[in-house]
Amino acid sequence: MIKKPSNVYVIGLTGGIGTGKTTVSNYLKELGAHVINADEVAHEVTSPGSFGLSRVIAEFGEEMLLEDGSLNRKKLGQLVFSDPEALSKLNSIVHPLVIDQIGRMLEEISCRHCDSEEVPCVVLDVPLLFEAGMDKMCDEIWVVATDKDVQVQRLMARDGYPESEIMKRIQAQMPLEEKVKRAHKVIDNSGSIENTKMQTYELFEDVKRRLRDYPC
């Protein structure tokens, strides 16, 4: 696992699929945090022409490509979320590439602030933070949680998947209850967006206060 730069403070943001991590990470970006989205990085390292895409296609076949040469993520998702072994193989290809790229991004942020007394706060928005072992790169962990019924309803409305498909995706992740146990802070996103933002603001303000005395 890549060691993070010493002059960067890293918050690992995770939760279950559909619990509202994107809402929280977008708001943290508004508040001034550097946000690294692992899903976006995963898209980057498996983009057309990339080493990652070639590895995925070698493992799962060219039928996982769209006509434009990009990865058919919907088709691949339907496969791996129905087959734990296939999901494990996909993760073994993608996770190391994502971790390496995030390590480089953290180094870039560190270098930009090397002459500053201000400690940059970086949020790693990673759905599989614990599963990929990326919690070891973090100074603290925040988990966004919600009721499972709310989680399912949000996913049905957002992605249009049937409930059976959604449950496969939820069950493919570490149970949300276990993530909550491992968290330093929990954001309850069962209520209104305003309430979620208030919790996020208070937690981030606390981090900023602590960073004033953070040893570089």
PDB file of C-alpha atoms in Angstrom:
ATOM      1  CA  MET A   1       0.000   0.000   0.000  1.00  0.00           C
ATOM      2  CA  ILE A   2       1.272   3.477  -0.925  1.00  0.00           C
ATOM      3  CA  LYS A   3       2.183   5.687   2.018  1.00  0.00           C
ATOM      4  CA  LYS A   4       0.556   9.090   1.905  1.00  0.00           C
ATOM      5  CA  PRO A   5       2.655  12.296   2.049  1.00  0.00           C
ATOM      6  CA  SER A   6       3.228  13.518   5.596  1.00  0.00           C
ATOM      7  CA  ASN A   7       2.066  17.079   4.902  1.00  0.00           C
ATOM      8  CA  VAL A   8      -1.382  16.017   3.651  1.00  0.00           C
ATOM      9  CA  TYR A   9      -4.359  15.144   5.854  1.00  0.00           C
ATOM     10  CA  VAL A  10      -6.556  12.466   4.294  1.00  0.00           C
ATOM     11  CA  ILE A  11     -10.196  11.746   5.098  1.00  0.00           C
ATOM     12  CA  GLY A  12     -11.498   8.467   3.726  1.00  0.00           C
ATOM     13  CA  LEU A  13     -15.142   8.888   2.730  1.00  0.00           C
ATOM     14  CA  THR A  14     -17.110   5.721   2.143  1.00  0.00           C
ATOM     15  CA  GLY A  15     -20.482   4.069   2.672  1.00  0.00           C
ATOM     16  CA  GLY A  16     -22.804   1.706   0.869  1.00  0.00           C
ATOM     17  CA  ILE A  17     -23.957   2.102  -2.703  1.00  0.00           C
ATOM     18  CA  GLY A  18     -26.731   4.701  -2.764  1.00  0.00           C
ATOM     19  CA  THR A  19     -26.126   6.033   0.761  1.00  0.00           C
ATOM     20  CA  GLY A  20     -25.211   9.516  -0.463  1.00  0.00           C
ATOM     21  CA  LYS A  21     -21.418   9.732  -0.649  1.00  0.00           C
ATOM     22  CA  THR A  22     -21.606  11.892  -3.766  1.00  0.00           C
ATOM     23  CA  THR A  23     -23.814  14.442  -2.005  1.00  0.00           C
ATOM     24  CA  VAL A  24     -21.322  14.661   0.850  1.00  0.00           C
ATOM     25  CA  SER A  25     -18.188  14.746  -1.334  1.00  0.00           C
ATOM     26  CA  ASN A  26     -19.647  17.439  -3.597  1.00  0.00           C
ATOM     27  CA  TYR A  27     -20.436  19.569  -0.553  1.00  0.00           C
ATOM     28  CA  LEU A  28     -16.947  19.017   0.867  1.00  0.00           C
ATOM     29  CA  LYS A  29     -15.560  20.253  -2.444  1.00  0.00           C
ATOM     30  CA  GLU A  30     -17.671  23.400  -2.039  1.00  0.00           C
ATOM     31  CA  LEU A  31     -16.202  23.818   1.447  1.00  0.00           C
ATOM     32  CA  GLY A  32     -12.674  23.779   0.051  1.00  0.00           C
ATOM     33  CA  ALA A  33     -11.509  20.183   0.399  1.00  0.00           C
ATOM     34  CA  HIS A  34      -9.502  18.470  -2.323  1.00  0.00           C
ATOM     35  CA  VAL A  35     -11.732  15.571  -3.391  1.00  0.00           C
ATOM     36  CA  ILE A  36     -10.407  12.511  -5.203  1.00  0.00           C
ATOM     37  CA  ASN A  37     -13.203  10.333  -6.549  1.00  0.00           C
ATOM     38  CA  ALA A  38     -12.097   6.702  -6.895  1.00  0.00           C
ATOM     39  CA  ASP A  39     -14.856   5.908  -9.407  1.00  0.00           C
ATOM     40  CA  GLU A  40     -13.558   8.664 -11.684  1.00  0.00           C
ATOM     41  CA  VAL A  41     -10.015   7.350 -11.274  1.00  0.00           C
ATOM     42  CA  ALA A  42     -11.232   3.829 -12.106  1.00  0.00           C
ATOM     43  CA  HIS A  43     -12.782   5.167 -15.317  1.00  0.00           C
ATOM     44  CA  GLU A  44      -9.494   6.886 -16.138  1.00  0.00           C
ATOM     45  CA  VAL A  45      -7.322   3.792 -15.647  1.00  0.00           C
ATOM     46  CA  THR A  46      -9.679   1.692 -17.808  1.00  0.00           C
ATOM     47  CA  SER A  47     -10.201   4.277 -20.559  1.00  0.00           C
ATOM     48  CA  PRO A  48      -9.698   3.369 -24.239  1.00  0.00           C
ATOM     49  CA  GLY A  49      -6.073   2.597 -24.987  1.00  0.00           C
ATOM     50  CA  SER A  50      -5.140   2.151 -21.328  1.00  0.00           C
ATOM     51  CA  PHE A  51      -3.203  -0.733 -19.811  1.00  0.00           C
ATOM     52  CA  GLY A  52      -6.104  -1.290 -17.419  1.00  0.00           C
ATOM     53  CA  LEU A  53      -8.631  -1.735 -20.209  1.00  0.00           C
ATOM     54  CA  SER A  54      -6.353  -4.206 -21.996  1.00  0.00           C
ATOM     55  CA  ARG A  55      -6.115  -6.257 -18.781  1.00  0.00           C
ATOM     56  CA  VAL A  56      -9.897  -6.220 -18.288  1.00  0.00           C
ATOM     57  CA  ILE A  57     -10.555  -7.304 -21.877  1.00  0.00           C
ATOM     58  CA  ALA A  58      -7.912 -10.030 -21.662  1.00  0.00           C
ATOM     59  CA  GLU A  59      -9.766 -11.407 -18.629  1.00  0.00           C
ATOM     60  CA  PHE A  60     -13.398 -10.914 -19.642  1.00  0.00           C
ATOM     61  CA  GLY A  61     -13.361 -10.818 -23.441  1.00  0.00           C
ATOM     62  CA  GLU A  62     -13.929  -8.282 -26.203  1.00  0.00           C
ATOM     63  CA  GLU A  63     -17.683  -8.602 -25.757  1.00  0.00           C
ATOM     64  CA  MET A  64     -17.197  -6.181 -22.857  1.00  0.00           C
ATOM     65  CA  LEU A  65     -16.336  -3.390 -25.319  1.00  0.00           C
ATOM     66  CA  LEU A  66     -18.758  -0.888 -26.800  1.00  0.00           C
ATOM     67  CA  GLU A  67     -18.573  -0.005 -30.488  1.00  0.00           C
ATOM     68  CA  ASP A  68     -16.421   3.045 -29.747  1.00  0.00           C
ATOM     69  CA  GLY A  69     -13.814   0.887 -27.993  1.00  0.00           C
ATOM     70  CA  SER A  70     -14.738   1.952 -24.475  1.00  0.00           C
ATOM     71  CA  LEU A  71     -15.642  -0.415 -21.666  1.00  0.00           C
ATOM     72  CA  ASN A  72     -19.268  -1.533 -21.467  1.00  0.00           C
ATOM     73  CA  ARG A  73     -19.511  -0.900 -17.741  1.00  0.00           C
ATOM     74  CA  LYS A  74     -23.178  -1.842 -17.490  1.00  0.00           C
ATOM     75  CA  LYS A  75     -22.620  -5.247 -19.085  1.00  0.00           C
ATOM     76  CA  LEU A  76     -19.488  -5.890 -17.029  1.00  0.00           C
ATOM     77  CA  GLY A  77     -21.335  -4.880 -13.872  1.00  0.00           C
ATOM     78  CA  GLN A  78     -24.161  -7.301 -14.575  1.00  0.00           C
ATOM     79  CA  LEU A  79     -21.587 -10.066 -14.905  1.00  0.00           C
ATOM     80  CA  VAL A  80     -19.403  -9.402 -11.878  1.00  0.00           C
ATOM     81  CA  PHE A  81     -22.214  -8.636  -9.452  1.00  0.00           C
ATOM     82  CA  SER A  82     -23.678 -12.062 -10.234  1.00  0.00           C
ATOM     83  CA  ASP A  83     -20.351 -13.870  -9.882  1.00  0.00           C
ATOM     84  CA  PRO A  84     -18.149 -13.263  -6.794  1.00  0.00           C
ATOM     85  CA  GLU A  85     -15.133 -14.853  -8.470  1.00  0.00           C
ATOM     86  CA  ALA A  86     -15.438 -12.553 -11.486  1.00  0.00           C
ATOM     87  CA  LEU A  87     -15.801  -9.538  -9.175  1.00  0.00           C
ATOM     88  CA  SER A  88     -12.666 -10.574  -7.308  1.00  0.00           C
ATOM     89  CA  LYS A  89     -10.741 -10.872 -10.585  1.00  0.00           C
ATOM     90  CA  LEU A  90     -11.922  -7.443 -11.735  1.00  0.00           C
ATOM     91  CA  ASN A  91     -10.957  -5.855  -8.417  1.00  0.00           C
ATOM     92  CA  SER A  92      -7.521  -7.483  -8.546  1.00  0.00           C
ATOM     93  CA  ILE A  93      -6.936  -5.737 -11.886  1.00  0.00           C
ATOM     94  CA  VAL A  94      -8.445  -2.330 -11.177  1.00  0.00           C
ATOM     95  CA  HIS A  95      -7.699  -1.685  -7.492  1.00  0.00           C
ATOM     96  CA  PRO A  96      -3.875  -1.604  -7.776  1.00  0.00           C
ATOM     97  CA  LEU A  97      -4.092   0.778 -10.730  1.00  0.00           C
ATOM     98  CA  VAL A  98      -6.492   3.065  -8.856  1.00  0.00           C
ATOM     99  CA  ILE A  99      -4.308   3.034  -5.739  1.00  0.00           C
ATOM    100  CA  ASP A 100      -1.188   3.909  -7.743  1.00  0.00           C
ATOM    101  CA  GLN A 101      -2.960   6.795  -9.478  1.00  0.00           C
ATOM    102  CA  ILE A 102      -4.367   8.147  -6.207  1.00  0.00           C
ATOM    103  CA  GLY A 103      -0.879   7.954  -4.722  1.00  0.00           C
ATOM    104  CA  ARG A 104       0.404  10.121  -7.559  1.00  0.00           C
ATOM    105  CA  MET A 105      -2.448  12.592  -7.075  1.00  0.00           C
ATOM    106  CA  LEU A 106      -1.676  12.886  -3.353  1.00  0.00           C
ATOM    107  CA  GLU A 107       1.989  13.547  -4.171  1.00  0.00           C
ATOM    108  CA  GLU A 108       0.976  16.294  -6.606  1.00  0.00           C
ATOM    109  CA  ILE A 109      -1.182  17.971  -3.951  1.00  0.00           C
ATOM    110  CA  SER A 110       1.657  17.629  -1.443  1.00  0.00           C
ATOM    111  CA  CYS A 111       4.135  19.267  -3.827  1.00  0.00           C
ATOM    112  CA  ARG A 112       1.783  22.185  -4.506  1.00  0.00           C
ATOM    113  CA  HIS A 113       1.668  22.888  -0.765  1.00  0.00           C
ATOM    114  CA  CYS A 114       5.286  22.087   0.119  1.00  0.00           C
ATOM    115  CA  ASP A 115       6.115  25.746   0.843  1.00  0.00           C
ATOM    116  CA  SER A 116       2.837  26.492   2.610  1.00  0.00           C
ATOM    117  CA  GLU A 117       2.125  26.390   6.327  1.00  0.00           C
ATOM    118  CA  GLU A 118      -1.407  25.280   5.492  1.00  0.00           C
ATOM    119  CA  VAL A 119      -2.031  21.538   5.611  1.00  0.00           C
ATOM    120  CA  PRO A 120      -4.198  20.481   2.649  1.00  0.00           C
ATOM    121  CA  CYS A 121      -7.190  18.311   3.469  1.00  0.00           C
ATOM    122  CA  VAL A 122      -7.888  15.620   0.898  1.00  0.00           C
ATOM    123  CA  VAL A 123     -11.070  13.562   0.794  1.00  0.00           C
ATOM    124  CA  LEU A 124     -10.794  10.127  -0.793  1.00  0.00           C
ATOM    125  CA  ASP A 125     -14.300   9.255  -1.987  1.00  0.00           C
ATOM    126  CA  VAL A 126     -13.940   5.476  -2.261  1.00  0.00           C
ATOM    127  CA  PRO A 127     -16.912   3.071  -2.264  1.00  0.00           C
ATOM    128  CA  LEU A 128     -14.665   0.068  -1.509  1.00  0.00           C
ATOM    129  CA  LEU A 129     -12.322   1.878   0.878  1.00  0.00           C
ATOM    130  CA  PHE A 130     -12.042  -0.994   3.359  1.00  0.00           C
ATOM    131  CA  GLU A 131     -12.321  -3.760   0.781  1.00  0.00           C
ATOM    132  CA  ALA A 132      -9.384  -2.319  -1.195  1.00  0.00           C
ATOM    133  CA  GLY A 133      -7.326  -1.662   1.934  1.00  0.00           C
ATOM    134  CA  MET A 134      -7.245   2.064   1.172  1.00  0.00           C
ATOM    135  CA  ASP A 135      -8.299   2.930   4.712  1.00  0.00           C
ATOM    136  CA  LYS A 136      -4.585   2.509   5.530  1.00  0.00           C
ATOM    137  CA  MET A 137      -3.884   5.650   3.471  1.00  0.00           C
ATOM    138  CA  CYS A 138      -6.248   7.741   5.611  1.00  0.00           C
ATOM    139  CA  ASP A 139      -5.924   9.763   8.808  1.00  0.00           C
ATOM    140  CA  GLU A 140      -9.601   9.288   9.608  1.00  0.00           C
ATOM    141  CA  ILE A 141     -12.635   7.563   8.107  1.00  0.00           C
ATOM    142  CA  TRP A 142     -16.108   9.002   7.561  1.00  0.00           C
ATOM    143  CA  VAL A 143     -18.983   6.701   6.645  1.00  0.00           C
ATOM    144  CA  VAL A 144     -22.209   7.942   5.054  1.00  0.00           C
ATOM    145  CA  ALA A 145     -25.070   5.744   6.229  1.00  0.00           C
ATOM    146  CA  THR A 146     -28.783   5.447   5.615  1.00  0.00           C
ATOM    147  CA  ASP A 147     -31.609   2.955   6.104  1.00  0.00           C
ATOM    148  CA  LYS A 148     -31.530   0.042   3.652  1.00  0.00           C
ATOM    149  CA  ASP A 149     -35.066   0.811   2.416  1.00  0.00           C
ATOM    150  CA  VAL A 150     -34.014   4.380   1.637  1.00  0.00           C
ATOM    151  CA  GLN A 151     -30.855   3.054  -0.022  1.00  0.00           C
ATOM    152  CA  VAL A 152     -32.843   0.720  -2.306  1.00  0.00           C
ATOM    153  CA  GLN A 153     -35.413   3.363  -3.236  1.00  0.00           C
ATOM    154  CA  ARG A 154     -32.697   5.880  -4.125  1.00  0.00           C
ATOM    155  CA  LEU A 155     -30.905   3.380  -6.331  1.00  0.00           C
ATOM    156  CA  MET A 156     -34.102   2.372  -8.114  1.00  0.00           C
ATOM    157  CA  ALA A 157     -34.844   6.026  -8.824  1.00  0.00           C
ATOM    158  CA  ARG A 158     -31.256   6.892  -9.784  1.00  0.00           C
ATOM    159  CA  ASP A 159     -30.171   3.903 -11.866  1.00  0.00           C
ATOM    160  CA  GLY A 160     -33.444   2.292 -12.917  1.00  0.00           C
ATOM    161  CA  TYR A 161     -32.304  -1.167 -11.874  1.00  0.00           C
ATOM    162  CA  PRO A 162     -34.836  -3.687 -10.525  1.00  0.00           C
ATOM    163  CA  GLU A 163     -34.637  -4.373  -6.800  1.00  0.00           C
ATOM    164  CA  SER A 164     -33.079  -7.809  -7.409  1.00  0.00           C
ATOM    165  CA  GLU A 165     -30.142  -6.218  -9.285  1.00  0.00           C
ATOM    166  CA  ILE A 166     -29.707  -3.575  -6.595  1.00  0.00           C
ATOM    167  CA  MET A 167     -29.587  -6.188  -3.835  1.00  0.00           C
ATOM    168  CA  LYS A 168     -26.796  -8.027  -5.695  1.00  0.00           C
ATOM    169  CA  ARG A 169     -24.750  -4.838  -5.699  1.00  0.00           C
ATOM    170  CA  ILE A 170     -25.438  -4.091  -2.044  1.00  0.00           C
ATOM    171  CA  GLN A 171     -24.545  -7.647  -1.032  1.00  0.00           C
ATOM    172  CA  ALA A 172     -21.300  -7.510  -3.036  1.00  0.00           C
ATOM    173  CA  GLN A 173     -20.007  -4.812  -0.674  1.00  0.00           C
ATOM    174  CA  MET A 174     -18.958  -5.028   2.943  1.00  0.00           C
ATOM    175  CA  PRO A 175     -22.095  -4.692   5.124  1.00  0.00           C
ATOM    176  CA  LEU A 176     -22.802  -1.064   5.939  1.00  0.00           C
ATOM    177  CA  GLU A 177     -23.050  -1.951   9.623  1.00  0.00           C
ATOM    178  CA  GLU A 178     -19.435  -3.154   9.559  1.00  0.00           C
ATOM    179  CA  LYS A 179     -18.279   0.049   7.866  1.00  0.00           C
ATOM    180  CA  VAL A 180     -20.041   2.098  10.539  1.00  0.00           C
ATOM    181  CA  LYS A 181     -18.198   0.134  13.246  1.00  0.00           C
ATOM    182  CA  ARG A 182     -14.860   0.985  11.623  1.00  0.00           C
ATOM    183  CA  ALA A 183     -15.628   4.671  11.098  1.00  0.00           C
ATOM    184  CA  HIS A 184     -14.274   7.573  13.116  1.00  0.00           C
ATOM    185  CA  LYS A 185     -17.311   9.657  12.116  1.00  0.00           C
ATOM    186  CA  VAL A 186     -20.733   8.687  10.737  1.00  0.00           C
ATOM    187  CA  ILE A 187     -22.959  10.971   8.656  1.00  0.00           C
ATOM    188  CA  ASP A 188     -26.609   9.955   8.837  1.00  0.00           C
ATOM    189  CA  ASN A 189     -28.117  10.617   5.415  1.00  0.00           C
ATOM    190  CA  SER A 190     -31.571   9.216   6.176  1.00  0.00           C
ATOM    191  CA  GLY A 191     -33.110  12.674   6.430  1.00  0.00           C
ATOM    192  CA  SER A 192     -33.008  15.860   4.383  1.00  0.00           C
ATOM    193  CA  ILE A 193     -30.098  17.108   2.289  1.00  0.00           C
ATOM    194  CA  GLU A 194     -29.967  20.167   4.543  1.00  0.00           C
ATOM    195  CA  ASN A 195     -29.460  17.952   7.598  1.00  0.00           C
ATOM    196  CA  THR A 196     -26.739  15.975   5.825  1.00  0.00           C
ATOM    197  CA  LYS A 197     -24.961  19.171   4.831  1.00  0.00           C
ATOM    198  CA  MET A 198     -25.140  20.485   8.398  1.00  0.00           C
ATOM    199  CA  GLN A 199     -23.478  17.318   9.744  1.00  0.00           C
ATOM    200  CA  THR A 200     -20.820  17.499   7.035  1.00  0.00           C
ATOM    201  CA  TYR A 201     -20.121  21.169   7.688  1.00  0.00           C
ATOM    202  CA  GLU A 202     -19.673  20.615  11.422  1.00  0.00           C
ATOM    203  CA  LEU A 203     -17.332  17.666  10.893  1.00  0.00           C
ATOM    204  CA  PHE A 204     -15.253  19.552   8.334  1.00  0.00           C
ATOM    205  CA  GLU A 205     -14.999  22.617  10.547  1.00  0.00           C
ATOM    206  CA  ASP A 206     -13.696  20.373  13.327  1.00  0.00           C
ATOM    207  CA  VAL A 207     -11.046  18.981  10.975  1.00  0.00           C
ATOM    208  CA  LYS A 208      -9.944  22.472   9.953  1.00  0.00           C
ATOM    209  CA  ARG A 209      -9.566  23.469  13.610  1.00  0.00           C
ATOM    210  CA  ARG A 210      -7.401  20.409  14.250  1.00  0.00           C
ATOM    211  CA  LEU A 211      -5.294  21.010  11.139  1.00  0.00           C
ATOM    212  CA  ARG A 212      -4.113  24.374  12.455  1.00  0.00           C
ATOM    213  CA  ASP A 213      -1.918  22.430  14.880  1.00  0.00           C
ATOM    214  CA  TYR A 214      -1.249  19.456  12.604  1.00  0.00           C
ATOM    215  CA  PRO A 215       2.472  18.542  12.496  1.00  0.00           C
ATOM    216  CA  CYS A 216       3.868  18.690   8.956  1.00  0.00           C
TER     217      CYS A 216
END
